Every structure is written in structure tokens, then in C-alpha cells.
Amino acid sequence: MAATLRDVARLAGVSFRTVSNVVNGYQYVSDATRAKVEAAIAQLGYQPNYSARSLRLGRSNLLGLAVPTLSIGYFGELASEIIDVARNRGYTVLTEQTNSSRERELDAVQGARRQMTDGLLINPLALTSDDATIFETERPVVLLGENVFSHKVDHVTMQNVAATQAGTEYLIGLGHRRIAFIGLADPEGASVGTSVLRTEGYRQGLAAQGIEHDPRLELSAGSWAYEDGVSAVRSLLSAGVGFDAVFAATDVLAMGALHELQASGLDVPRDVSVLGFDDLVEGRYTTPTLSTVDGGRRQIADIAVDMLLSRIESPTSPVAFREVAFSLIERKSTRSRL
């Protein structure tokens, strides 16, 4: 017969309630007690009955995740990490692509599928802070990304400005002075968002080191695809604008830039250093391997899932806003000119 919670409690020498607290992720259990219970669970091969727990609590143990697309590396890897974190917490994730469509983002928040899930994680691009009230629903929502900010909705995001400034100053510290930036914000577009914040960080990095930004070195990123990185480098080369480094607002753009630089006969990093942003797995296998800024994607997955589960358990607890830590990962696509 399958092991039960009471079997685990007897073997671990603790109460039934203590075992239940460990299984359900209750945080106020001592490390020693948790270790005893987990050892007993492993020895007996106990498997939690999530279906019974869901019926008892009136929950589905399903979480919704809405992202712009899974074909772009960042969102694909973020979705994978959120799915893994949720599975470790006993939840299944229903994932959908919104394709940055306002209609589909609204449907993700307000549509019939919301009745199937206990909560929603969403990274909106078409919706803005003007739409913030739609996220104040009975079923919890945690916002991801930079397009919507509300003091009434839980939110996890990156330190985009600080991280991009740090990347710019890293390149300057290597001796680069003509740093091209791919990812320029549309001057007539939104006042918030990834491109706005990363453009700001790039300019702040230059200013902090006493370097005046040259508008000719700032290039738009189009749809932020590989070919947009290619096009940006082609524009620089055809215009005859001198540059000794490229900082791309995403690894995908950086890999497109890297490809075009090499196709044009330039050596990376001897002639031009290339720095990306996102720390995608693919960047570890380019030639040369891609230096990048890790904005904290893995932390976002951990924190966002835990934040949503906490909101499910405690609907009236204070709203939380978290910016995750970033780090700079130096590989072979950058080198010192000093």
C-alpha cells in the first residue's frame, strides 16, 4: 500500500501536523525537523495526494502563465524555469502566448480560463499602467516585466537601468570609448518598458564615466530578433561610424550582431567587443562565447511563483514589489583594450 502522512509521521517521530506543514511548504518548521521528515518521505517513497488536497482546499493546483512569445529565448527560458519551480511546489503551469496583443493579454487576465487556475503570472507588453485596475481580480495576479506598475498588484522585475549601466561601465573599464548600443527606445513610444529603461541605463553608464553619448551609436532593435542585431551592425558599418564595442539590449540581438561582425571580416573581440543581456543558454555556445548581463531570470521565477502562492494563501497580505539582483558574466566576446 502507498505510504500515508501518518506513516511518515511515525517514522520521523513527529506529529501528523508537522509532516503536513513540511509537505505543504509551511516555512516555520526548523531545519532539523524538516530534514527528518524529508528523510522519512524519501525512505517510504511517500507521494502527496495533490488531487485530494485540491478538493479539500477548493483549488485546482494550476497556475496560469502568459508571456509574449516562447520563440524568443528569454521568455522561453523564463517559462521553463517557472514551470520547474511550480512543479517543485506541487503546481502545474498552463502557459499561453499573447504575441504582445492587447486583446490576448486582456483575455489572459479576464477570460474564462482564469476560472481553471488558482493564480496568474503575466508579462504584459501591450497593456500599460493605465490598465492596472484590470489586474485587481479575485484570483491573484503577479506582474512580470516593466510595462505595468501598480501599488495594488504584486510585481517582480529586473533592475534594468542599474544592470545596463553596469554593463556599459564594464565595457568602458575595458578601455572602450565608442560603444554602440542596440535597443534604442522609440522616442515617440511608451515612457516605460525594457527598451526605455535599458537605453537610460546605457546613457547613465556613459555619463558616469564622462563620455558624451553619440546618437549615431544608438540603434533601434526592431522586433528584437536575430536579424535586428544583424541590421544594426550593417547600418553602423555602411554609415562608416567608428565603434569598438557593441552592447546589445538582449543576447538575441548580441548574437545577431556577433554574426554580422564576423561575416564582415571583423574579429570579436580583437576588433570589437560584444556584450549581451539575459544570459541565455545559447550564448554559452557561440564562437566566441558571449559575455552578458544576467538580469536575474532564475530569481524572478523563484520569487514570482512563491509570491503568487503566498497571495493565494493570504489574499489580504500587503502587496509586494521586488527587483532581483543582476550580475555580469564575462566570457570570450569581450577583451581589454588597455
Short mmCIF file of C-alpha atoms in Angstrom, two decimals:
data_model
loop_
_atom_site.label_atom_id
_atom_site.label_comp_id
_atom_site.label_asym_id
_atom_site.label_seq_id
_atom_site.Cartn_x
_atom_site.Cartn_y
_atom_site.Cartn_z
CA MET A 1 0.00 0.00 0.00
CA ALA A 2 1.07 3.57 -0.62
CA ALA A 3 2.65 5.37 2.32
CA THR A 4 0.50 7.94 4.14
CA LEU A 5 1.25 11.10 6.10
CA ARG A 6 0.74 9.13 9.31
CA ASP A 7 3.33 6.57 8.20
CA VAL A 8 5.80 9.40 7.58
CA ALA A 9 4.98 10.95 10.99
CA ARG A 10 5.61 7.64 12.82
CA LEU A 11 8.93 7.05 11.07
CA ALA A 12 10.13 10.62 11.63
CA GLY A 13 8.94 10.70 15.24
CA VAL A 14 6.89 13.86 14.75
CA SER A 15 3.23 14.79 14.69
CA PHE A 16 0.90 14.40 11.73
CA ARG A 17 0.51 18.20 11.62
CA THR A 18 4.29 18.69 11.41
CA VAL A 19 4.51 16.37 8.40
CA SER A 20 1.59 18.20 6.80
CA ASN A 21 3.37 21.52 7.35
CA VAL A 22 6.52 20.24 5.65
CA VAL A 23 4.63 18.77 2.69
CA ASN A 24 2.65 21.97 2.20
CA GLY A 25 5.74 24.19 2.35
CA TYR A 26 4.96 25.89 5.67
CA GLN A 27 8.02 28.00 6.36
CA TYR A 28 8.03 27.96 10.17
CA VAL A 29 9.49 24.47 10.60
CA SER A 30 13.00 24.04 11.96
CA ASP A 31 15.68 22.79 9.58
CA ALA A 32 16.35 19.74 11.76
CA THR A 33 12.68 18.74 11.85
CA ARG A 34 12.24 19.35 8.13
CA ALA A 35 15.29 17.17 7.41
CA LYS A 36 13.86 14.30 9.50
CA VAL A 37 10.52 14.49 7.71
CA GLU A 38 12.10 14.69 4.27
CA ALA A 39 14.31 11.68 5.07
CA ALA A 40 11.23 9.69 6.13
CA ILE A 41 9.39 10.74 2.96
CA ALA A 42 12.31 9.56 0.85
CA GLN A 43 12.62 6.26 2.73
CA LEU A 44 8.91 5.45 2.42
CA GLY A 45 8.52 6.82 -1.09
CA TYR A 46 5.59 8.95 0.01
CA GLN A 47 3.78 10.85 -2.76
CA PRO A 48 1.47 13.75 -1.78
CA ASN A 49 -2.11 13.37 -2.99
CA TYR A 50 -2.48 16.74 -4.65
CA SER A 51 -5.91 15.89 -6.05
CA ALA A 52 -7.34 15.29 -2.61
CA ARG A 53 -5.70 18.42 -1.26
CA SER A 54 -7.09 20.46 -4.14
CA LEU A 55 -10.63 19.23 -3.47
CA ARG A 56 -10.24 19.92 0.24
CA LEU A 57 -8.98 23.45 -0.29
CA GLY A 58 -11.20 24.26 -3.25
CA ARG A 59 -8.21 24.75 -5.57
CA SER A 60 -7.06 23.40 -8.90
CA ASN A 61 -3.31 23.42 -8.21
CA LEU A 62 -2.97 25.03 -11.63
CA LEU A 63 -1.21 28.35 -12.26
CA GLY A 64 -1.53 30.43 -15.40
CA LEU A 65 1.47 31.95 -17.17
CA ALA A 66 1.04 34.45 -20.00
CA VAL A 67 4.15 35.62 -21.89
CA PRO A 68 4.53 37.46 -25.20
CA THR A 69 6.12 34.51 -27.02
CA LEU A 70 8.02 31.31 -26.34
CA SER A 71 10.12 31.61 -29.50
CA ILE A 72 12.26 34.42 -28.02
CA GLY A 73 14.97 32.92 -25.84
CA TYR A 74 14.33 34.96 -22.71
CA PHE A 75 10.64 34.16 -22.44
CA GLY A 76 11.15 30.51 -23.36
CA GLU A 77 13.79 30.04 -20.66
CA LEU A 78 11.76 32.03 -18.13
CA ALA A 79 8.69 29.87 -18.79
CA SER A 80 10.74 26.70 -18.39
CA GLU A 81 12.13 27.89 -15.06
CA ILE A 82 8.71 28.95 -13.76
CA ILE A 83 7.29 25.54 -14.71
CA ASP A 84 10.10 23.78 -12.81
CA VAL A 85 9.69 25.95 -9.71
CA ALA A 86 5.92 25.48 -9.70
CA ARG A 87 6.25 21.71 -10.11
CA ASN A 88 8.51 21.61 -7.06
CA ARG A 89 5.74 23.40 -5.16
CA GLY A 90 3.11 20.90 -6.30
CA TYR A 91 1.59 23.02 -9.07
CA THR A 92 1.15 22.64 -12.82
CA VAL A 93 1.51 25.67 -15.11
CA LEU A 94 -0.80 26.38 -18.04
CA THR A 95 1.23 28.54 -20.43
CA GLU A 96 -0.07 30.75 -23.21
CA GLN A 97 1.46 33.16 -25.71
CA THR A 98 -0.11 36.58 -26.07
CA ASN A 99 2.01 37.68 -29.05
CA SER A 100 2.08 41.14 -27.45
CA SER A 101 -1.58 41.55 -28.43
CA ARG A 102 -3.70 43.77 -26.19
CA GLU A 103 -6.75 41.60 -26.84
CA ARG A 104 -4.92 38.41 -25.88
CA GLU A 105 -3.38 39.97 -22.79
CA LEU A 106 -6.84 41.11 -21.68
CA ASP A 107 -8.18 37.61 -22.32
CA ALA A 108 -5.37 36.10 -20.24
CA VAL A 109 -6.44 38.28 -17.30
CA GLN A 110 -10.21 38.28 -17.74
CA GLY A 111 -11.07 35.26 -19.91
CA ALA A 112 -12.80 32.03 -18.95
CA ARG A 113 -9.51 30.16 -18.49
CA ARG A 114 -8.88 32.16 -15.33
CA GLN A 115 -11.54 30.02 -13.63
CA MET A 116 -9.31 26.97 -14.16
CA THR A 117 -6.31 28.37 -12.32
CA ASP A 118 -5.57 29.49 -8.77
CA GLY A 119 -3.48 32.47 -9.92
CA LEU A 120 -1.79 34.10 -12.89
CA LEU A 121 1.74 35.22 -13.74
CA ILE A 122 1.76 37.62 -16.68
CA ASN A 123 4.38 39.65 -18.55
CA PRO A 124 2.30 42.24 -20.42
CA LEU A 125 3.68 44.29 -23.31
CA ALA A 126 0.57 45.79 -24.88
CA LEU A 127 -1.10 46.72 -21.59
CA THR A 128 0.25 49.65 -19.57
CA SER A 129 -0.11 51.20 -16.15
CA ASP A 130 -3.31 52.84 -17.41
CA ASP A 131 -4.80 49.35 -17.41
CA ALA A 132 -3.61 48.47 -13.91
CA THR A 133 -7.09 48.11 -12.40
CA ILE A 134 -7.87 45.06 -14.54
CA PHE A 135 -5.25 43.10 -12.60
CA GLU A 136 -7.08 43.69 -9.32
CA THR A 137 -9.12 40.50 -9.58
CA GLU A 138 -10.43 37.94 -7.13
CA ARG A 139 -7.92 35.41 -8.41
CA PRO A 140 -4.37 36.57 -7.64
CA VAL A 141 -2.06 38.07 -10.28
CA VAL A 142 1.69 38.66 -10.16
CA LEU A 143 3.11 41.03 -12.76
CA LEU A 144 6.42 40.42 -14.51
CA GLY A 145 8.37 42.85 -16.67
CA GLU A 146 8.42 46.62 -16.92
CA ASN A 147 5.31 47.78 -18.79
CA VAL A 148 2.81 47.93 -15.93
CA PHE A 149 3.37 49.25 -12.42
CA SER A 150 0.69 49.37 -9.73
CA HIS A 151 0.89 49.68 -5.96
CA LYS A 152 -2.10 47.31 -5.75
CA VAL A 153 -0.64 44.30 -7.58
CA ASP A 154 2.33 42.07 -6.67
CA HIS A 155 5.23 42.58 -9.06
CA VAL A 156 8.68 41.09 -9.76
CA THR A 157 11.10 42.72 -12.17
CA MET A 158 14.75 43.39 -13.03
CA GLN A 159 16.95 46.35 -12.21
CA ASN A 160 17.10 47.25 -15.89
CA VAL A 161 18.62 50.70 -15.54
CA ALA A 162 21.26 49.73 -13.00
CA ALA A 163 22.13 46.49 -14.83
CA THR A 164 22.58 48.21 -18.19
CA GLN A 165 24.60 50.99 -16.61
CA ALA A 166 26.86 48.37 -15.01
CA GLY A 167 27.32 46.66 -18.39
CA THR A 168 28.22 49.96 -20.06
CA GLU A 169 30.70 50.83 -17.33
CA TYR A 170 32.22 47.34 -17.62
CA LEU A 171 32.97 47.97 -21.30
CA ILE A 172 34.39 51.41 -20.51
CA GLY A 173 36.56 49.80 -17.85
CA LEU A 174 38.00 47.55 -20.56
CA GLY A 175 39.10 50.68 -22.43
CA HIS A 176 36.22 51.02 -24.90
CA ARG A 177 35.06 54.54 -25.70
CA ARG A 178 32.94 54.06 -28.82
CA ILE A 179 30.23 51.73 -27.55
CA ALA A 180 27.32 51.10 -29.89
CA PHE A 181 24.02 50.30 -28.18
CA ILE A 182 21.40 48.14 -29.94
CA GLY A 183 18.00 48.52 -28.32
CA LEU A 184 17.24 52.23 -28.56
CA ALA A 185 13.84 53.21 -27.19
CA ASP A 186 11.39 54.70 -29.67
CA PRO A 187 11.39 58.45 -28.84
CA GLU A 188 7.67 58.60 -29.66
CA GLY A 189 6.79 55.31 -27.98
CA ALA A 190 6.00 54.26 -24.43
CA SER A 191 7.55 56.02 -21.45
CA VAL A 192 8.26 52.71 -19.73
CA GLY A 193 9.38 49.28 -20.87
CA THR A 194 12.56 47.32 -21.35
CA SER A 195 13.95 49.39 -24.21
CA VAL A 196 13.29 52.67 -22.38
CA LEU A 197 14.96 51.51 -19.18
CA ARG A 198 17.96 49.89 -20.87
CA THR A 199 18.53 52.93 -23.08
CA GLU A 200 18.51 55.03 -19.93
CA GLY A 201 20.99 52.70 -18.24
CA TYR A 202 23.33 52.85 -21.24
CA ARG A 203 23.31 56.65 -21.25
CA GLN A 204 23.80 56.82 -17.50
CA GLY A 205 26.79 54.49 -17.79
CA LEU A 206 28.41 56.76 -20.35
CA ALA A 207 27.67 59.90 -18.32
CA ALA A 208 29.02 58.38 -15.11
CA GLN A 209 32.36 57.89 -16.86
CA GLY A 210 32.40 61.30 -18.52
CA ILE A 211 31.63 60.08 -22.03
CA GLU A 212 29.09 62.01 -24.09
CA HIS A 213 26.69 59.71 -25.91
CA ASP A 214 26.77 59.83 -29.69
CA PRO A 215 23.28 59.40 -31.23
CA ARG A 216 24.87 57.68 -34.23
CA LEU A 217 25.87 54.83 -31.92
CA GLU A 218 22.32 54.24 -30.68
CA LEU A 219 20.32 51.87 -32.86
CA SER A 220 16.75 50.64 -32.68
CA ALA A 221 16.15 46.94 -32.17
CA GLY A 222 13.10 46.41 -34.40
CA SER A 223 11.31 43.33 -33.12
CA TRP A 224 14.37 42.28 -31.05
CA ALA A 225 15.10 39.29 -33.31
CA TYR A 226 18.47 37.97 -34.52
CA GLU A 227 18.12 39.80 -37.83
CA ASP A 228 17.66 43.09 -36.00
CA GLY A 229 21.13 42.68 -34.49
CA VAL A 230 22.43 41.94 -37.98
CA SER A 231 20.70 45.02 -39.42
CA ALA A 232 22.03 47.29 -36.68
CA VAL A 233 25.64 46.31 -37.35
CA ARG A 234 25.14 46.66 -41.10
CA SER A 235 23.83 50.19 -40.52
CA LEU A 236 26.86 51.11 -38.47
CA LEU A 237 29.31 49.70 -41.00
CA SER A 238 27.61 51.20 -44.05
CA ALA A 239 27.46 54.63 -42.36
CA GLY A 240 31.16 54.46 -41.55
CA VAL A 241 30.52 55.15 -37.87
CA GLY A 242 33.53 54.09 -35.81
CA PHE A 243 32.91 51.82 -32.83
CA ASP A 244 34.99 49.48 -30.71
CA ALA A 245 32.26 47.67 -28.75
CA VAL A 246 28.62 46.65 -29.11
CA PHE A 247 26.27 46.43 -26.15
CA ALA A 248 23.01 44.77 -27.21
CA ALA A 249 19.87 45.01 -25.08
CA THR A 250 19.34 41.24 -25.39
CA ASP A 251 21.51 38.21 -26.07
CA VAL A 252 19.48 37.51 -29.23
CA LEU A 253 20.41 40.93 -30.62
CA ALA A 254 24.01 40.41 -29.49
CA MET A 255 24.22 37.07 -31.31
CA GLY A 256 22.89 38.68 -34.49
CA ALA A 257 25.47 41.45 -34.12
CA LEU A 258 28.23 38.92 -33.48
CA HIS A 259 27.32 37.03 -36.64
CA GLU A 260 27.37 40.15 -38.82
CA LEU A 261 30.62 41.46 -37.38
CA GLN A 262 32.35 38.19 -38.19
CA ALA A 263 30.70 37.99 -41.62
CA SER A 264 32.11 41.46 -42.31
CA GLY A 265 35.64 40.30 -41.55
CA LEU A 266 35.93 41.81 -38.07
CA ASP A 267 37.38 39.79 -35.24
CA VAL A 268 35.46 39.54 -31.97
CA PRO A 269 36.80 40.51 -29.50
CA ARG A 270 40.11 41.73 -31.01
CA ASP A 271 38.47 44.39 -33.19
CA VAL A 272 35.12 44.78 -31.43
CA SER A 273 33.89 43.55 -28.05
CA VAL A 274 30.28 42.32 -27.86
CA LEU A 275 28.15 42.28 -24.71
CA GLY A 276 24.60 40.96 -24.42
CA PHE A 277 21.87 40.93 -21.81
CA ASP A 278 19.83 37.95 -20.46
CA ASP A 279 22.39 35.11 -20.08
CA LEU A 280 20.62 32.74 -22.45
CA VAL A 281 21.96 29.20 -22.60
CA GLU A 282 22.70 29.64 -26.31
CA GLY A 283 25.25 32.36 -25.54
CA ARG A 284 27.47 29.82 -23.81
CA TYR A 285 27.97 28.03 -27.14
CA THR A 286 28.57 30.87 -29.60
CA THR A 287 32.05 31.43 -31.03
CA PRO A 288 33.39 33.24 -29.12
CA THR A 289 31.20 32.61 -26.10
CA LEU A 290 29.04 35.61 -25.27
CA SER A 291 29.72 37.94 -22.37
CA THR A 292 26.41 39.08 -20.93
CA VAL A 293 24.48 40.73 -18.13
CA ASP A 294 22.34 38.27 -16.17
CA GLY A 295 19.31 40.30 -15.14
CA GLY A 296 18.20 37.67 -12.61
CA ARG A 297 15.78 35.50 -14.61
CA ARG A 298 16.15 32.49 -12.32
CA GLN A 299 15.43 34.62 -9.26
CA ILE A 300 12.37 36.03 -10.99
CA ALA A 301 11.00 32.52 -11.50
CA ASP A 302 11.57 31.57 -7.84
CA ILE A 303 10.27 34.79 -6.35
CA ALA A 304 7.28 35.15 -8.68
CA VAL A 305 5.96 31.65 -8.03
CA ASP A 306 6.44 31.97 -4.28
CA MET A 307 4.84 35.42 -4.33
CA LEU A 308 1.81 34.07 -6.18
CA LEU A 309 1.44 31.09 -3.85
CA SER A 310 1.71 33.39 -0.84
CA ARG A 311 -1.02 35.59 -2.30
CA ILE A 312 -3.22 32.52 -2.83
CA GLU A 313 -2.73 31.57 0.82
CA SER A 314 -3.06 35.12 2.20
CA PRO A 315 -5.24 37.26 -0.11
CA THR A 316 -5.17 40.29 2.21
CA SER A 317 -1.44 40.42 2.92
CA PRO A 318 0.49 43.58 1.88
CA VAL A 319 1.28 43.97 -1.81
CA ALA A 320 4.91 43.13 -2.63
CA PHE A 321 7.30 44.66 -5.18
CA ARG A 322 10.68 43.01 -5.79
CA GLU A 323 13.61 43.91 -8.02
CA VAL A 324 16.02 40.99 -8.36
CA ALA A 325 19.81 41.17 -8.29
CA PHE A 326 21.86 41.21 -11.50
CA SER A 327 25.37 40.03 -12.31
CA LEU A 328 27.87 40.45 -15.13
CA ILE A 329 29.15 37.27 -16.77
CA GLU A 330 32.45 37.69 -18.60
CA ARG A 331 33.16 35.22 -21.38
CA LYS A 332 35.23 35.41 -24.58
CA SER A 333 33.38 38.04 -26.65
CA THR A 334 34.88 40.93 -24.68
CA ARG A 335 38.50 41.86 -24.01
CA SER A 336 40.53 44.74 -22.63
CA ARG A 337 41.96 47.37 -24.94
CA LEU A 338 44.15 48.86 -22.20
#
